[in-house]
Amino acid sequence: MTIAEAPAGTATAPASYGPNLRAWVVYPPVFQHVPVALVVELVTDLSGVDPSAGWVCRVLRETADVLAGVEKLIRTLLAAAHILHVDETGAKVTGARWWLHVSATEKLTTYHLDQSRGRPAITNLGIFDGVTGIAVHDCWASCNAYTDCEHALCGAHIARELIAADETHRGQYWQPKP
């Protein structure tokens, strides 16, 4: 019988998944927003390995912990940006409505998932901490409450509102006919 040494990064346990599989299970939920249960199914179907949902969640938490310094740096760089884009969108978490808050520049992005859409979540994200540039957003009152920066309306949000107004009020003239 020949027994090889475990690969680097593998836990010292009777059964352990290696670093490649651990890295692979991070991709679907983080970059493609695939639910953990489907990640488990996908890993099982493609590799024959049968991880638990708890293991996938632990790998995600450990990955987030390792990247905490990177996230802090990204948030610091976002705060220093001249123009900062800020938005939020609804998301379902175990059937309940949560809010995914985003703060981004052309090259950097950070997210914060919260049960609140308003100021408590924005404060938790820390997107306005130290921001002195221009915050571009949808004129959400919670964003307007931060006064250390200038505010600008997002053109995409304005266009979406105008399209919705046109679709809702067909035939409405927005200025008098000549």
PDB file of N, CA, C and O in Angstrom, residues 18-84:
ATOM      1  N   GLY A  18      -9.654  19.384  -1.119  1.00  0.00           N
ATOM      2  CA  GLY A  18      -8.455  20.163  -1.382  1.00  0.00           C
ATOM      3  C   GLY A  18      -8.721  21.608  -1.730  1.00  0.00           C
ATOM      4  O   GLY A  18      -9.871  22.042  -1.890  1.00  0.00           O
ATOM      5  N   PRO A  19      -7.651  22.381  -1.872  1.00  0.00           N
ATOM      6  CA  PRO A  19      -7.782  23.825  -2.121  1.00  0.00           C
ATOM      7  C   PRO A  19      -8.433  24.143  -3.463  1.00  0.00           C
ATOM      8  O   PRO A  19      -9.120  25.164  -3.579  1.00  0.00           O
ATOM      9  N   ASN A  20      -8.258  23.296  -4.476  1.00  0.00           N
ATOM     10  CA  ASN A  20      -8.884  23.585  -5.773  1.00  0.00           C
ATOM     11  C   ASN A  20     -10.406  23.499  -5.681  1.00  0.00           C
ATOM     12  O   ASN A  20     -11.111  24.366  -6.212  1.00  0.00           O
ATOM     13  N   LEU A  21     -10.915  22.475  -5.012  1.00  0.00           N
ATOM     14  CA  LEU A  21     -12.366  22.359  -4.858  1.00  0.00           C
ATOM     15  C   LEU A  21     -12.901  23.475  -3.973  1.00  0.00           C
ATOM     16  O   LEU A  21     -13.949  24.059  -4.256  1.00  0.00           O
ATOM     17  N   ARG A  22     -12.160  23.803  -2.929  1.00  0.00           N
ATOM     18  CA  ARG A  22     -12.583  24.894  -2.047  1.00  0.00           C
ATOM     19  C   ARG A  22     -12.663  26.206  -2.832  1.00  0.00           C
ATOM     20  O   ARG A  22     -13.609  26.974  -2.686  1.00  0.00           O
ATOM     21  N   ALA A  23     -11.678  26.474  -3.673  1.00  0.00           N
ATOM     22  CA  ALA A  23     -11.690  27.689  -4.492  1.00  0.00           C
ATOM     23  C   ALA A  23     -12.834  27.634  -5.502  1.00  0.00           C
ATOM     24  O   ALA A  23     -13.505  28.637  -5.755  1.00  0.00           O
ATOM     25  N   TRP A  24     -13.080  26.459  -6.050  1.00  0.00           N
ATOM     26  CA  TRP A  24     -14.115  26.321  -7.072  1.00  0.00           C
ATOM     27  C   TRP A  24     -15.506  26.582  -6.511  1.00  0.00           C
ATOM     28  O   TRP A  24     -16.329  27.217  -7.172  1.00  0.00           O
ATOM     29  N   VAL A  25     -15.802  26.154  -5.270  1.00  0.00           N
ATOM     30  CA  VAL A  25     -17.154  26.353  -4.733  1.00  0.00           C
ATOM     31  C   VAL A  25     -17.428  27.808  -4.369  1.00  0.00           C
ATOM     32  O   VAL A  25     -18.574  28.178  -4.159  1.00  0.00           O
ATOM     33  N   VAL A  26     -16.410  28.643  -4.314  1.00  0.00           N
ATOM     34  CA  VAL A  26     -16.622  30.061  -4.033  1.00  0.00           C
ATOM     35  C   VAL A  26     -17.202  30.770  -5.262  1.00  0.00           C
ATOM     36  O   VAL A  26     -18.034  31.674  -5.139  1.00  0.00           O
ATOM     37  N   TYR A  27     -16.803  30.341  -6.449  1.00  0.00           N
ATOM     38  CA  TYR A  27     -17.200  31.048  -7.669  1.00  0.00           C
ATOM     39  C   TYR A  27     -18.722  31.107  -7.897  1.00  0.00           C
ATOM     40  O   TYR A  27     -19.262  32.206  -8.101  1.00  0.00           O
ATOM     41  N   PRO A  28     -19.447  29.982  -7.923  1.00  0.00           N
ATOM     42  CA  PRO A  28     -20.881  30.077  -8.270  1.00  0.00           C
ATOM     43  C   PRO A  28     -21.703  30.989  -7.363  1.00  0.00           C
ATOM     44  O   PRO A  28     -22.457  31.819  -7.870  1.00  0.00           O
ATOM     45  N   PRO A  29     -21.570  30.894  -6.039  1.00  0.00           N
ATOM     46  CA  PRO A  29     -22.418  31.787  -5.230  1.00  0.00           C
ATOM     47  C   PRO A  29     -21.968  33.240  -5.250  1.00  0.00           C
ATOM     48  O   PRO A  29     -22.792  34.149  -5.204  1.00  0.00           O
ATOM     49  N   VAL A  30     -20.671  33.479  -5.352  1.00  0.00           N
ATOM     50  CA  VAL A  30     -20.175  34.855  -5.270  1.00  0.00           C
ATOM     51  C   VAL A  30     -20.303  35.580  -6.607  1.00  0.00           C
ATOM     52  O   VAL A  30     -20.754  36.720  -6.657  1.00  0.00           O
ATOM     53  N   PHE A  31     -19.928  34.931  -7.688  1.00  0.00           N
ATOM     54  CA  PHE A  31     -19.914  35.617  -8.978  1.00  0.00           C
ATOM     55  C   PHE A  31     -21.163  35.375  -9.825  1.00  0.00           C
ATOM     56  O   PHE A  31     -21.490  36.186 -10.674  1.00  0.00           O
ATOM     57  N   GLN A  32     -21.847  34.262  -9.610  1.00  0.00           N
ATOM     58  CA  GLN A  32     -23.039  33.952 -10.403  1.00  0.00           C
ATOM     59  C   GLN A  32     -24.319  33.947  -9.568  1.00  0.00           C
ATOM     60  O   GLN A  32     -25.391  33.672 -10.081  1.00  0.00           O
ATOM     61  N   HIS A  33     -24.200  34.196  -8.265  1.00  0.00           N
ATOM     62  CA  HIS A  33     -25.337  34.279  -7.343  1.00  0.00           C
ATOM     63  C   HIS A  33     -26.151  32.986  -7.312  1.00  0.00           C
ATOM     64  O   HIS A  33     -27.369  33.012  -7.217  1.00  0.00           O
ATOM     65  N   VAL A  34     -25.459  31.863  -7.419  1.00  0.00           N
ATOM     66  CA  VAL A  34     -26.095  30.553  -7.371  1.00  0.00           C
ATOM     67  C   VAL A  34     -26.321  30.192  -5.903  1.00  0.00           C
ATOM     68  O   VAL A  34     -25.393  30.293  -5.094  1.00  0.00           O
ATOM     69  N   PRO A  35     -27.539  29.778  -5.534  1.00  0.00           N
ATOM     70  CA  PRO A  35     -27.797  29.393  -4.140  1.00  0.00           C
ATOM     71  C   PRO A  35     -26.908  28.228  -3.696  1.00  0.00           C
ATOM     72  O   PRO A  35     -26.538  27.367  -4.500  1.00  0.00           O
ATOM     73  N   VAL A  36     -26.599  28.198  -2.417  1.00  0.00           N
ATOM     74  CA  VAL A  36     -25.691  27.187  -1.862  1.00  0.00           C
ATOM     75  C   VAL A  36     -26.190  25.773  -2.167  1.00  0.00           C
ATOM     76  O   VAL A  36     -25.399  24.896  -2.525  1.00  0.00           O
ATOM     77  N   ALA A  37     -27.490  25.532  -2.037  1.00  0.00           N
ATOM     78  CA  ALA A  37     -28.020  24.187  -2.308  1.00  0.00           C
ATOM     79  C   ALA A  37     -27.714  23.755  -3.745  1.00  0.00           C
ATOM     80  O   ALA A  37     -27.391  22.587  -3.995  1.00  0.00           O
ATOM     81  N   LEU A  38     -27.783  24.681  -4.682  1.00  0.00           N
ATOM     82  CA  LEU A  38     -27.466  24.346  -6.073  1.00  0.00           C
ATOM     83  C   LEU A  38     -25.970  24.162  -6.273  1.00  0.00           C
ATOM     84  O   LEU A  38     -25.550  23.371  -7.125  1.00  0.00           O
ATOM     85  N   VAL A  39     -25.152  24.871  -5.500  1.00  0.00           N
ATOM     86  CA  VAL A  39     -23.702  24.674  -5.568  1.00  0.00           C
ATOM     87  C   VAL A  39     -23.366  23.250  -5.131  1.00  0.00           C
ATOM     88  O   VAL A  39     -22.576  22.556  -5.770  1.00  0.00           O
ATOM     89  N   VAL A  40     -23.995  22.791  -4.058  1.00  0.00           N
ATOM     90  CA  VAL A  40     -23.785  21.418  -3.577  1.00  0.00           C
ATOM     91  C   VAL A  40     -24.158  20.431  -4.679  1.00  0.00           C
ATOM     92  O   VAL A  40     -23.406  19.495  -4.980  1.00  0.00           O
ATOM     93  N   GLU A  41     -25.306  20.643  -5.297  1.00  0.00           N
ATOM     94  CA  GLU A  41     -25.767  19.760  -6.378  1.00  0.00           C
ATOM     95  C   GLU A  41     -24.803  19.790  -7.565  1.00  0.00           C
ATOM     96  O   GLU A  41     -24.467  18.751  -8.138  1.00  0.00           O
ATOM     97  N   LEU A  42     -24.350  20.966  -7.916  1.00  0.00           N
ATOM     98  CA  LEU A  42     -23.425  21.126  -9.035  1.00  0.00           C
ATOM     99  C   LEU A  42     -22.100  20.403  -8.772  1.00  0.00           C
ATOM    100  O   LEU A  42     -21.590  19.678  -9.628  1.00  0.00           O
ATOM    101  N   VAL A  43     -21.557  20.594  -7.582  1.00  0.00           N
ATOM    102  CA  VAL A  43     -20.291  19.936  -7.222  1.00  0.00           C
ATOM    103  C   VAL A  43     -20.462  18.423  -7.271  1.00  0.00           C
ATOM    104  O   VAL A  43     -19.615  17.706  -7.801  1.00  0.00           O
ATOM    105  N   THR A  44     -21.577  17.941  -6.744  1.00  0.00           N
ATOM    106  CA  THR A  44     -21.840  16.495  -6.740  1.00  0.00           C
ATOM    107  C   THR A  44     -21.958  15.974  -8.168  1.00  0.00           C
ATOM    108  O   THR A  44     -21.343  14.957  -8.515  1.00  0.00           O
ATOM    109  N   ASP A  45     -22.720  16.674  -9.000  1.00  0.00           N
ATOM    110  CA  ASP A  45     -22.916  16.231 -10.392  1.00  0.00           C
ATOM    111  C   ASP A  45     -21.628  16.241 -11.192  1.00  0.00           C
ATOM    112  O   ASP A  45     -21.381  15.345 -12.001  1.00  0.00           O
ATOM    113  N   LEU A  46     -20.790  17.248 -10.988  1.00  0.00           N
ATOM    114  CA  LEU A  46     -19.584  17.384 -11.806  1.00  0.00           C
ATOM    115  C   LEU A  46     -18.372  16.625 -11.285  1.00  0.00           C
ATOM    116  O   LEU A  46     -17.485  16.272 -12.058  1.00  0.00           O
ATOM    117  N   SER A  47     -18.331  16.377  -9.966  1.00  0.00           N
ATOM    118  CA  SER A  47     -17.118  15.764  -9.423  1.00  0.00           C
ATOM    119  C   SER A  47     -17.353  14.450  -8.687  1.00  0.00           C
ATOM    120  O   SER A  47     -16.405  13.739  -8.389  1.00  0.00           O
ATOM    121  N   GLY A  48     -18.594  14.164  -8.359  1.00  0.00           N
ATOM    122  CA  GLY A  48     -18.866  12.965  -7.588  1.00  0.00           C
ATOM    123  C   GLY A  48     -18.670  13.167  -6.097  1.00  0.00           C
ATOM    124  O   GLY A  48     -19.016  12.319  -5.293  1.00  0.00           O
ATOM    125  N   VAL A  49     -18.111  14.291  -5.706  1.00  0.00           N
ATOM    126  CA  VAL A  49     -17.933  14.635  -4.301  1.00  0.00           C
ATOM    127  C   VAL A  49     -19.291  15.088  -3.778  1.00  0.00           C
ATOM    128  O   VAL A  49     -20.056  15.725  -4.496  1.00  0.00           O
ATOM    129  N   ASP A  50     -19.608  14.772  -2.548  1.00  0.00           N
ATOM    130  CA  ASP A  50     -20.917  15.111  -1.981  1.00  0.00           C
ATOM    131  C   ASP A  50     -20.755  16.008  -0.752  1.00  0.00           C
ATOM    132  O   ASP A  50     -20.926  15.555   0.376  1.00  0.00           O
ATOM    133  N   PRO A  51     -20.418  17.290  -0.959  1.00  0.00           N
ATOM    134  CA  PRO A  51     -20.229  18.179   0.195  1.00  0.00           C
ATOM    135  C   PRO A  51     -21.571  18.564   0.806  1.00  0.00           C
ATOM    136  O   PRO A  51     -22.612  18.486   0.159  1.00  0.00           O
ATOM    137  N   SER A  52     -21.540  19.002   2.039  1.00  0.00           N
ATOM    138  CA  SER A  52     -22.756  19.498   2.680  1.00  0.00           C
ATOM    139  C   SER A  52     -22.890  20.991   2.414  1.00  0.00           C
ATOM    140  O   SER A  52     -21.906  21.673   2.108  1.00  0.00           O
ATOM    141  N   ALA A  53     -24.105  21.498   2.568  1.00  0.00           N
ATOM    142  CA  ALA A  53     -24.334  22.939   2.434  1.00  0.00           C
ATOM    143  C   ALA A  53     -23.548  23.682   3.508  1.00  0.00           C
ATOM    144  O   ALA A  53     -23.019  24.768   3.264  1.00  0.00           O
ATOM    145  N   GLY A  54     -23.430  23.078   4.692  1.00  0.00           N
ATOM    146  CA  GLY A  54     -22.663  23.689   5.772  1.00  0.00           C
ATOM    147  C   GLY A  54     -21.198  23.850   5.411  1.00  0.00           C
ATOM    148  O   GLY A  54     -20.573  24.857   5.742  1.00  0.00           O
ATOM    149  N   TRP A  55     -20.638  22.856   4.707  1.00  0.00           N
ATOM    150  CA  TRP A  55     -19.235  22.952   4.290  1.00  0.00           C
ATOM    151  C   TRP A  55     -19.052  24.102   3.298  1.00  0.00           C
ATOM    152  O   TRP A  55     -18.117  24.883   3.411  1.00  0.00           O
ATOM    153  N   VAL A  56     -19.978  24.207   2.331  1.00  0.00           N
ATOM    154  CA  VAL A  56     -19.889  25.293   1.349  1.00  0.00           C
ATOM    155  C   VAL A  56     -19.969  26.641   2.072  1.00  0.00           C
ATOM    156  O   VAL A  56     -19.173  27.544   1.796  1.00  0.00           O
ATOM    157  N   CYS A  57     -20.887  26.771   3.024  1.00  0.00           N
ATOM    158  CA  CYS A  57     -21.006  28.025   3.779  1.00  0.00           C
ATOM    159  C   CYS A  57     -19.736  28.318   4.581  1.00  0.00           C
ATOM    160  O   CYS A  57     -19.305  29.467   4.667  1.00  0.00           O
ATOM    161  N   ARG A  58     -19.133  27.273   5.154  1.00  0.00           N
ATOM    162  CA  ARG A  58     -17.896  27.474   5.908  1.00  0.00           C
ATOM    163  C   ARG A  58     -16.773  27.941   4.989  1.00  0.00           C
ATOM    164  O   ARG A  58     -16.000  28.851   5.331  1.00  0.00           O
ATOM    165  N   VAL A  59     -16.682  27.361   3.788  1.00  0.00           N
ATOM    166  CA  VAL A  59     -15.653  27.778   2.827  1.00  0.00           C
ATOM    167  C   VAL A  59     -15.874  29.238   2.440  1.00  0.00           C
ATOM    168  O   VAL A  59     -14.916  30.015   2.354  1.00  0.00           O
ATOM    169  N   LEU A  60     -17.121  29.631   2.220  1.00  0.00           N
ATOM    170  CA  LEU A  60     -17.418  31.026   1.885  1.00  0.00           C
ATOM    171  C   LEU A  60     -17.015  31.961   3.022  1.00  0.00           C
ATOM    172  O   LEU A  60     -16.413  33.014   2.791  1.00  0.00           O
ATOM    173  N   ARG A  61     -17.321  31.581   4.270  1.00  0.00           N
ATOM    174  CA  ARG A  61     -16.978  32.415   5.427  1.00  0.00           C
ATOM    175  C   ARG A  61     -15.461  32.517   5.567  1.00  0.00           C
ATOM    176  O   ARG A  61     -14.917  33.596   5.814  1.00  0.00           O
ATOM    177  N   GLU A  62     -14.751  31.383   5.431  1.00  0.00           N
ATOM    178  CA  GLU A  62     -13.294  31.399   5.549  1.00  0.00           C
ATOM    179  C   GLU A  62     -12.661  32.246   4.449  1.00  0.00           C
ATOM    180  O   GLU A  62     -11.700  32.977   4.696  1.00  0.00           O
ATOM    181  N   THR A  63     -13.214  32.174   3.254  1.00  0.00           N
ATOM    182  CA  THR A  63     -12.703  32.987   2.144  1.00  0.00           C
ATOM    183  C   THR A  63     -12.918  34.469   2.438  1.00  0.00           C
ATOM    184  O   THR A  63     -12.021  35.292   2.233  1.00  0.00           O
ATOM    185  N   ALA A  64     -14.110  34.806   2.937  1.00  0.00           N
ATOM    186  CA  ALA A  64     -14.392  36.205   3.296  1.00  0.00           C
ATOM    187  C   ALA A  64     -13.433  36.681   4.383  1.00  0.00           C
ATOM    188  O   ALA A  64     -12.936  37.814   4.323  1.00  0.00           O
ATOM    189  N   ASP A  65     -13.159  35.827   5.356  1.00  0.00           N
ATOM    190  CA  ASP A  65     -12.240  36.206   6.435  1.00  0.00           C
ATOM    191  C   ASP A  65     -10.838  36.483   5.893  1.00  0.00           C
ATOM    192  O   ASP A  65     -10.187  37.448   6.295  1.00  0.00           O
ATOM    193  N   VAL A  66     -10.375  35.639   4.972  1.00  0.00           N
ATOM    194  CA  VAL A  66      -9.039  35.813   4.391  1.00  0.00           C
ATOM    195  C   VAL A  66      -8.968  37.121   3.595  1.00  0.00           C
ATOM    196  O   VAL A  66      -7.935  37.777   3.551  1.00  0.00           O
ATOM    197  N   LEU A  67     -10.089  37.510   2.982  1.00  0.00           N
ATOM    198  CA  LEU A  67     -10.110  38.699   2.125  1.00  0.00           C
ATOM    199  C   LEU A  67     -10.536  39.973   2.856  1.00  0.00           C
ATOM    200  O   LEU A  67     -10.707  41.018   2.229  1.00  0.00           O
ATOM    201  N   ALA A  68     -10.687  39.918   4.167  1.00  0.00           N
ATOM    202  CA  ALA A  68     -11.148  41.087   4.926  1.00  0.00           C
ATOM    203  C   ALA A  68     -10.240  42.299   4.716  1.00  0.00           C
ATOM    204  O   ALA A  68     -10.724  43.431   4.567  1.00  0.00           O
ATOM    205  N   GLY A  69      -8.937  42.098   4.687  1.00  0.00           N
ATOM    206  CA  GLY A  69      -8.010  43.209   4.471  1.00  0.00           C
ATOM    207  C   GLY A  69      -8.155  43.814   3.084  1.00  0.00           C
ATOM    208  O   GLY A  69      -8.078  45.025   2.907  1.00  0.00           O
ATOM    209  N   VAL A  70      -8.396  42.957   2.097  1.00  0.00           N
ATOM    210  CA  VAL A  70      -8.595  43.429   0.721  1.00  0.00           C
ATOM    211  C   VAL A  70      -9.879  44.258   0.644  1.00  0.00           C
ATOM    212  O   VAL A  70      -9.911  45.330   0.033  1.00  0.00           O
ATOM    213  N   GLU A  71     -10.927  43.763   1.298  1.00  0.00           N
ATOM    214  CA  GLU A  71     -12.191  44.501   1.287  1.00  0.00           C
ATOM    215  C   GLU A  71     -12.033  45.866   1.953  1.00  0.00           C
ATOM    216  O   GLU A  71     -12.545  46.873   1.454  1.00  0.00           O
ATOM    217  N   LYS A  72     -11.301  45.913   3.051  1.00  0.00           N
ATOM    218  CA  LYS A  72     -11.068  47.194   3.728  1.00  0.00           C
ATOM    219  C   LYS A  72     -10.316  48.157   2.811  1.00  0.00           C
ATOM    220  O   LYS A  72     -10.645  49.346   2.738  1.00  0.00           O
ATOM    221  N   LEU A  73      -9.321  47.657   2.105  1.00  0.00           N
ATOM    222  CA  LEU A  73      -8.566  48.491   1.162  1.00  0.00           C
ATOM    223  C   LEU A  73      -9.473  49.003   0.049  1.00  0.00           C
ATOM    224  O   LEU A  73      -9.435  50.184  -0.304  1.00  0.00           O
ATOM    225  N   ILE A  74     -10.311  48.125  -0.496  1.00  0.00           N
ATOM    226  CA  ILE A  74     -11.230  48.539  -1.567  1.00  0.00           C
ATOM    227  C   ILE A  74     -12.161  49.637  -1.071  1.00  0.00           C
ATOM    228  O   ILE A  74     -12.364  50.651  -1.745  1.00  0.00           O
ATOM    229  N   ARG A  75     -12.704  49.476   0.123  1.00  0.00           N
ATOM    230  CA  ARG A  75     -13.603  50.500   0.673  1.00  0.00           C
ATOM    231  C   ARG A  75     -12.878  51.825   0.906  1.00  0.00           C
ATOM    232  O   ARG A  75     -13.444  52.893   0.690  1.00  0.00           O
ATOM    233  N   THR A  76     -11.628  51.753   1.314  1.00  0.00           N
ATOM    234  CA  THR A  76     -10.825  52.969   1.499  1.00  0.00           C
ATOM    235  C   THR A  76     -10.609  53.669   0.165  1.00  0.00           C
ATOM    236  O   THR A  76     -10.739  54.893   0.061  1.00  0.00           O
ATOM    237  N   LEU A  77     -10.290  52.896  -0.867  1.00  0.00           N
ATOM    238  CA  LEU A  77     -10.077  53.470  -2.197  1.00  0.00           C
ATOM    239  C   LEU A  77     -11.375  54.034  -2.777  1.00  0.00           C
ATOM    240  O   LEU A  77     -11.366  55.069  -3.445  1.00  0.00           O
ATOM    241  N   LEU A  78     -12.492  53.370  -2.507  1.00  0.00           N
ATOM    242  CA  LEU A  78     -13.782  53.884  -2.969  1.00  0.00           C
ATOM    243  C   LEU A  78     -14.084  55.232  -2.315  1.00  0.00           C
ATOM    244  O   LEU A  78     -14.552  56.159  -2.973  1.00  0.00           O
ATOM    245  N   ALA A  79     -13.807  55.348  -1.026  1.00  0.00           N
ATOM    246  CA  ALA A  79     -14.065  56.602  -0.314  1.00  0.00           C
ATOM    247  C   ALA A  79     -13.220  57.735  -0.879  1.00  0.00           C
ATOM    248  O   ALA A  79     -13.629  58.894  -0.856  1.00  0.00           O
ATOM    249  N   ALA A  80     -12.045  57.402  -1.405  1.00  0.00           N
ATOM    250  CA  ALA A  80     -11.144  58.422  -1.951  1.00  0.00           C
ATOM    251  C   ALA A  80     -11.471  58.782  -3.399  1.00  0.00           C
ATOM    252  O   ALA A  80     -10.877  59.709  -3.952  1.00  0.00           O
ATOM    253  N   ALA A  81     -12.418  58.079  -4.002  1.00  0.00           N
ATOM    254  CA  ALA A  81     -12.742  58.310  -5.413  1.00  0.00           C
ATOM    255  C   ALA A  81     -13.380  59.682  -5.616  1.00  0.00           C
ATOM    256  O   ALA A  81     -14.115  60.174  -4.759  1.00  0.00           O
ATOM    257  N   HIS A  82     -13.101  60.271  -6.768  1.00  0.00           N
ATOM    258  CA  HIS A  82     -13.722  61.553  -7.102  1.00  0.00           C
ATOM    259  C   HIS A  82     -15.211  61.357  -7.391  1.00  0.00           C
ATOM    260  O   HIS A  82     -16.043  62.176  -6.996  1.00  0.00           O
ATOM    261  N   ILE A  83     -15.543  60.271  -8.096  1.00  0.00           N
ATOM    262  CA  ILE A  83     -16.944  59.961  -8.408  1.00  0.00           C
ATOM    263  C   ILE A  83     -17.232  58.553  -7.909  1.00  0.00           C
ATOM    264  O   ILE A  83     -16.538  57.596  -8.263  1.00  0.00           O
ATOM    265  N   LEU A  84     -18.273  58.427  -7.094  1.00  0.00           N
ATOM    266  CA  LEU A  84     -18.637  57.158  -6.485  1.00  0.00           C
ATOM    267  C   LEU A  84     -20.095  56.853  -6.818  1.00  0.00           C
ATOM    268  O   LEU A  84     -20.978  57.671  -6.579  1.00  0.00           O
TER     269      LEU A  84
END
